[in-house]
Amino acid sequence: MAANTSSIAPAPPLKDELDIVIPTIRNLDFLEMWRPFFEPYHLIIVQDGDPTKAIKVPPGFDYELYNRNDINKLLGPRASCISFKDSACRCFGYMVSKKKYIYTIDDDCFVANDPSGKAINALEQHIKNLLCPSTPYFFNTLYDPYREGADYVRGYPFSLREGAPTAISHGLWLNIPDYDAPTQLVKPLERNTRYVDTVLTIPKGTLFPMCGMNLAFDRDLIGPAMYFGLMGDGQPIGRYDDMWAGWCCKVICDHMGLGIKTGLPYIYHSKASNPFVNLRKEYKGIFWQEDIIPFFQSVVLPKECTTVQKCYIELSKQVKEKLSKVDPYFDKLADAMVTWIEAWDELNPAGASQANGKA
Amino acid sequence: MAANTSSIAPAPPLKDELDIVIPTIRNLDFLEMWRPFFEPYHLIIVQDGDPTKAIKVPPGFDYELYNRNDINKLLGPRASCISFKDSACRCFGYMVSKKKYIYTIDDDCFVANDPSGKAINALEQHIKNLLCPSTPYFFNTLYDPYREGADYVRGYPFSLREGAPTAISHGLWLNIPDYDAPTQLVKPLERNTRYVDTVLTIPKGTLFPMCGMNLAFDRDLIGPAMYFGLMGDGQPIGRYDDMWAGWCCKVICDHMGLGIKTGLPYIYHSKASNPFVNLRKEYKGIFWQEDIIPFFQSVVLPKECTTVQKCYIELSKQVKEKLSKVDPYFDKLADAMVTWIEAWDELNPAGASQANGKA
């Protein structure tokens, strides 16, 4: 109960502790719309396609922009682990950031309104979510006990009320829901209009589909596991970048005693992507996930894995061993997972030792 | 997706398939307020205290009333498993019902309004919840995929979209939240005013605090596990009746491949019970639950347990073996669990064989 009173205070802006990572901005309205909320923060824009095409950022924003040439120059041969011509390249931005927190958002996601008509400050809600504990060990029926006007209900063991540090805050979308291509094709007109006024912890041992459209995380706690895989140009699959990251992060968070929240804040997802293009990108994933999910459900990380990096390397071994038989792609992906950690540690030598030191 | 279209139809009233079970009605306003919603159904009222005191039911309701004398007459020596002077006695009503569905509600729970001001038909929402599948094997970030305007999101494995039959629908409370005595004492003025417009499945492997104030279940699927334990007169503990039932039901549902939902519908909980009285009832439970929860988290039911009855008997053995060392009360409770199943099967010979026959 004492834990709750502090959480009622407004979330601090974390101005110097948070970077906003955006894959290629095709739409200038996007930044104008978010200006009141994003202008105080530093932006990292990762351009997913042709490096000769210029991205115009309106004046007033503090940003750095990376294109493929920059990625190649910074990572050398290890640049192979960063997807090309796919928004999965955004994870390069997580790697080059020096901040504790990351917020990532797609350029077709606009500011949503809450039921009273007020513009939702998505970033503020993500920060609130990240700054108060998660409750992965027992389900609280009144949802987030750290929210004003809520608490743990009768029957919630007191020893579990400290919860777990929150590593990830997964926000949702009004208007266009994040459906797969088959569901898009069957329900082209479906819109999400339901504002569900809650934040909840995904319980320990439960997997979920993590969407990268509106996502915040604590880079110090989980950054090295936030790899968006090999998607797009030259790869047999797309649209599973955030899913892959989510499944890896979830088993590692469960192992490390960290929490993942989902729910508020909403953004307004303006545009459905083309379901035919999506089907081509997704169809192998639709088969593969039938093997991927049982794999992640059965992953056990040994207790020697005391840092996110160690967990991730161990996971890459298990991917190679168990999923390569599904498709040779997973052999390549397992290698890229190792390359990603090597690149992460090279760019984050302090973070690497800090992460190791925490063990 | 095809599964969803059928769920959009309004919930049928299930007039001949549902009983409403109420422990002692002290408040005549209660039935008058619920009249438009409850009048079509059969009520089973279980009087928790002095059998000589008459309960006045207003005209127009179809009901049967059981007092302690009736319980003793019907169950003989097995009546010992039914709590006396405690609302836990309500589970006797589950046992004598002949219907497929049960809704149970406390007499201080009134009709709530939704945010538009409309009176909430709690029973209708519970029926909807029970008639469409649960999703215990994977978390759907847009909550209940069977609700109008919702579906499974990208990354949700297609093989898991059939879900699981729903055994329990756990509804919530506006106004007075269901807090334990310590939280009541610390936050006497806290009221739940947040209407969270969702229903979600408690994932497999996750325990939750089940409250009996506003609860519906499928008697055929889970009835024999819905035992509210030994509380009240002559017992060292109170206010853990519904919690105990919830923990037993959850591990059995997980084992049997059944789902439990929580969320909508809300009722209006009018009156906080006395926190000092509650503290006296609860304080042993506050200690004991620190052992009870790890116990339930580690329960494994062998695959020979193919009916709810068999699961429950097995659970009673494990309670005796593992929790008796916490307090001799659990030895007595384990015996009462066996007595409860004997009494259930005696009163429900067809149900007993049906449940066994399903194996």
Tab-separated table of N, CA and C in Angstrom, chain A residues 9-80:
chain	number	residue	atom	x	y	z
A	9	ALA	N	1.985	10.172	-8.135
A	9	ALA	CA	2.614	11.400	-8.631
A	9	ALA	C	2.705	11.349	-10.154
A	10	PRO	N	2.606	12.521	-10.825
A	10	PRO	CA	2.696	12.499	-12.288
A	10	PRO	C	4.049	11.972	-12.744
A	11	ALA	N	4.057	11.293	-13.882
A	11	ALA	CA	5.298	10.720	-14.394
A	11	ALA	C	6.250	11.848	-14.766
A	12	PRO	N	7.496	11.777	-14.330
A	12	PRO	CA	8.467	12.794	-14.739
A	12	PRO	C	8.738	12.665	-16.237
A	13	PRO	N	9.163	13.744	-16.892
A	13	PRO	CA	9.324	13.681	-18.341
A	13	PRO	C	10.532	12.861	-18.787
A	14	LEU	N	11.483	12.599	-17.924
A	14	LEU	CA	12.667	11.806	-18.290
A	14	LEU	C	13.353	12.349	-19.538
A	15	LYS	N	13.359	13.684	-19.675
A	15	LYS	CA	13.856	14.321	-20.878
A	15	LYS	C	15.233	13.818	-21.301
A	16	ASP	N	16.124	13.678	-20.328
A	16	ASP	CA	17.496	13.295	-20.677
A	16	ASP	C	17.712	11.802	-20.575
A	17	GLU	N	16.641	11.074	-20.389
A	17	GLU	CA	16.812	9.634	-20.184
A	17	GLU	C	16.058	8.814	-21.214
A	18	LEU	N	15.425	9.460	-22.191
A	18	LEU	CA	14.609	8.711	-23.145
A	18	LEU	C	14.861	9.172	-24.577
A	19	ASP	N	15.052	8.213	-25.481
A	19	ASP	CA	15.132	8.494	-26.920
A	19	ASP	C	13.897	7.936	-27.609
A	20	ILE	N	13.452	8.649	-28.636
A	20	ILE	CA	12.347	8.139	-29.462
A	20	ILE	C	12.942	7.603	-30.754
A	21	VAL	N	12.705	6.333	-31.022
A	21	VAL	CA	13.264	5.686	-32.208
A	21	VAL	C	12.151	5.484	-33.234
A	22	ILE	N	12.381	5.985	-34.453
A	22	ILE	CA	11.354	5.913	-35.494
A	22	ILE	C	11.993	5.352	-36.765
A	23	PRO	N	11.397	4.304	-37.336
A	23	PRO	CA	11.898	3.835	-38.625
A	23	PRO	C	11.337	4.742	-39.716
A	24	THR	N	12.167	5.137	-40.684
A	24	THR	CA	11.782	5.975	-41.825
A	24	THR	C	10.476	6.762	-41.669
A	25	ILE	N	10.568	8.072	-41.691
A	25	ILE	CA	9.344	8.888	-41.630
A	25	ILE	C	8.956	9.275	-43.053
A	26	ARG	N	7.858	8.706	-43.535
A	26	ARG	CA	7.389	9.010	-44.895
A	26	ARG	C	6.387	10.149	-44.871
A	27	ASN	N	5.923	10.470	-43.681
A	27	ASN	CA	4.765	11.313	-43.533
A	27	ASN	C	5.109	12.478	-42.607
A	28	LEU	N	5.210	13.683	-43.166
A	28	LEU	CA	5.656	14.816	-42.332
A	28	LEU	C	4.604	15.262	-41.319
A	29	ASP	N	3.323	14.989	-41.632
A	29	ASP	CA	2.266	15.289	-40.660
A	29	ASP	C	2.530	14.591	-39.331
A	30	PHE	N	3.147	13.433	-39.471
A	30	PHE	CA	3.403	12.611	-38.283
A	30	PHE	C	4.128	13.417	-37.209
A	31	LEU	N	5.267	14.024	-37.581
A	31	LEU	CA	6.036	14.752	-36.559
A	31	LEU	C	5.315	16.020	-36.105
A	32	GLU	N	4.611	16.658	-37.053
A	32	GLU	CA	3.880	17.875	-36.650
A	32	GLU	C	2.816	17.541	-35.608
A	33	MET	N	2.150	16.417	-35.838
A	33	MET	CA	1.089	16.039	-34.914
A	33	MET	C	1.631	15.733	-33.512
A	34	TRP	N	2.789	15.093	-33.508
A	34	TRP	CA	3.365	14.708	-32.216
A	34	TRP	C	4.220	15.818	-31.595
A	35	ARG	N	4.401	16.945	-32.325
A	35	ARG	CA	5.354	17.978	-31.872
A	35	ARG	C	5.235	18.336	-30.381
A	36	PRO	N	3.998	18.621	-29.879
A	36	PRO	CA	3.945	19.032	-28.463
A	36	PRO	C	4.477	17.964	-27.510
A	37	PHE	N	4.388	16.713	-27.919
A	37	PHE	CA	4.816	15.639	-27.018
A	37	PHE	C	6.261	15.192	-27.270
A	38	PHE	N	6.704	15.267	-28.549
A	38	PHE	CA	8.024	14.715	-28.881
A	38	PHE	C	9.145	15.756	-28.864
A	39	GLU	N	8.784	17.022	-29.034
A	39	GLU	CA	9.824	18.036	-29.197
A	39	GLU	C	10.846	18.070	-28.044
A	40	PRO	N	10.409	17.815	-26.800
A	40	PRO	CA	11.421	17.847	-25.726
A	40	PRO	C	12.435	16.708	-25.793
A	41	TYR	N	12.176	15.701	-26.616
A	41	TYR	CA	13.027	14.504	-26.601
A	41	TYR	C	13.944	14.440	-27.824
A	42	HIS	N	14.944	13.617	-27.705
A	42	HIS	CA	15.855	13.355	-28.816
A	42	HIS	C	15.270	12.239	-29.683
A	43	LEU	N	15.282	12.440	-31.003
A	43	LEU	CA	14.764	11.413	-31.922
A	43	LEU	C	15.927	10.684	-32.593
A	44	ILE	N	15.773	9.389	-32.763
A	44	ILE	CA	16.714	8.616	-33.579
A	44	ILE	C	15.898	8.034	-34.727
A	45	ILE	N	16.196	8.485	-35.939
A	45	ILE	CA	15.444	8.010	-37.102
A	45	ILE	C	16.329	7.032	-37.866
A	46	VAL	N	15.798	5.854	-38.135
A	46	VAL	CA	16.562	4.841	-38.867
A	46	VAL	C	15.858	4.627	-40.202
A	47	GLN	N	16.552	5.002	-41.277
A	47	GLN	CA	15.963	4.972	-42.620
A	47	GLN	C	16.046	3.546	-43.150
A	48	ASP	N	14.919	2.988	-43.569
A	48	ASP	CA	14.931	1.557	-43.884
A	48	ASP	C	15.296	1.248	-45.327
A	49	GLY	N	15.256	2.246	-46.234
A	49	GLY	CA	15.472	1.913	-47.649
A	49	GLY	C	16.656	2.645	-48.264
A	50	ASP	N	16.460	3.114	-49.463
A	50	ASP	CA	17.482	3.783	-50.276
A	50	ASP	C	18.154	4.943	-49.526
A	51	PRO	N	19.465	4.847	-49.280
A	51	PRO	CA	20.161	5.894	-48.515
A	51	PRO	C	20.262	7.230	-49.246
A	52	THR	N	20.039	7.230	-50.560
A	52	THR	CA	20.158	8.497	-51.299
A	52	THR	C	18.899	9.347	-51.150
A	53	LYS	N	17.806	8.732	-50.721
A	53	LYS	CA	16.575	9.507	-50.526
A	53	LYS	C	16.636	10.267	-49.211
A	54	ALA	N	16.360	11.559	-49.278
A	54	ALA	CA	16.479	12.385	-48.072
A	54	ALA	C	15.182	12.336	-47.259
A	55	ILE	N	15.313	12.285	-45.934
A	55	ILE	CA	14.151	12.399	-45.040
A	55	ILE	C	14.150	13.807	-44.480
A	56	LYS	N	13.042	14.519	-44.687
A	56	LYS	CA	12.983	15.907	-44.225
A	56	LYS	C	12.362	15.969	-42.841
A	57	VAL	N	13.125	16.422	-41.891
A	57	VAL	CA	12.608	16.588	-40.535
A	57	VAL	C	12.331	18.070	-40.320
A	58	PRO	N	11.129	18.410	-39.912
A	58	PRO	CA	10.798	19.834	-39.735
A	58	PRO	C	11.657	20.470	-38.640
A	59	PRO	N	11.838	21.790	-38.724
A	59	PRO	CA	12.692	22.454	-37.732
A	59	PRO	C	12.146	22.313	-36.314
A	60	GLY	N	13.043	22.386	-35.364
A	60	GLY	CA	12.638	22.365	-33.957
A	60	GLY	C	12.862	21.032	-33.286
A	61	PHE	N	13.042	19.981	-34.092
A	61	PHE	CA	13.264	18.661	-33.484
A	61	PHE	C	14.759	18.394	-33.341
A	62	ASP	N	15.115	17.800	-32.239
A	62	ASP	CA	16.490	17.375	-31.989
A	62	ASP	C	16.585	15.911	-32.436
A	63	TYR	N	17.359	15.660	-33.498
A	63	TYR	CA	17.352	14.281	-34.021
A	63	TYR	C	18.696	13.882	-34.594
A	64	GLU	N	18.892	12.577	-34.711
A	64	GLU	CA	19.983	12.044	-35.524
A	64	GLU	C	19.359	11.047	-36.490
A	65	LEU	N	19.931	10.947	-37.678
A	65	LEU	CA	19.360	10.104	-38.733
A	65	LEU	C	20.428	9.121	-39.201
A	66	TYR	N	20.041	7.872	-39.270
A	66	TYR	CA	20.963	6.854	-39.777
A	66	TYR	C	20.371	6.223	-41.023
A	67	ASN	N	21.182	6.142	-42.098
A	67	ASN	CA	20.750	5.355	-43.250
A	67	ASN	C	21.633	4.112	-43.360
A	68	ARG	N	21.399	3.339	-44.422
A	68	ARG	CA	22.133	2.077	-44.535
A	68	ARG	C	23.647	2.277	-44.543
A	69	ASN	N	24.107	3.352	-45.205
A	69	ASN	CA	25.550	3.610	-45.251
A	69	ASN	C	26.118	3.808	-43.846
A	70	ASP	N	25.356	4.540	-43.007
A	70	ASP	CA	25.813	4.773	-41.633
A	70	ASP	C	25.883	3.464	-40.846
A	71	ILE	N	24.854	2.632	-41.055
A	71	ILE	CA	24.812	1.344	-40.333
A	71	ILE	C	26.020	0.501	-40.733
A	72	ASN	N	26.284	0.457	-42.063
A	72	ASN	CA	27.430	-0.324	-42.546
A	72	ASN	C	28.746	0.211	-41.982
A	73	LYS	N	28.839	1.553	-41.951
A	73	LYS	CA	30.087	2.161	-41.489
A	73	LYS	C	30.305	1.872	-39.995
A	74	LEU	N	29.221	1.973	-39.233
A	74	LEU	CA	29.354	1.794	-37.781
A	74	LEU	C	29.557	0.333	-37.371
A	75	LEU	N	28.882	-0.562	-38.081
A	75	LEU	CA	28.921	-1.963	-37.636
A	75	LEU	C	29.860	-2.840	-38.468
A	76	GLY	N	30.307	-2.356	-39.641
A	76	GLY	CA	31.167	-3.191	-40.489
A	76	GLY	C	30.435	-4.459	-40.899
A	77	PRO	N	31.134	-5.599	-40.885
A	77	PRO	CA	30.478	-6.846	-41.317
A	77	PRO	C	29.285	-7.217	-40.440
A	78	ARG	N	29.285	-6.717	-39.197
A	78	ARG	CA	28.161	-7.051	-38.293
A	78	ARG	C	26.859	-6.357	-38.693
A	79	ALA	N	26.955	-5.418	-39.632
A	79	ALA	CA	25.741	-4.757	-40.128
A	79	ALA	C	24.772	-5.771	-40.745
A	80	SER	N	25.268	-6.961	-41.035
A	80	SER	CA	24.408	-8.006	-41.614
A	80	SER	C	23.234	-8.365	-40.707
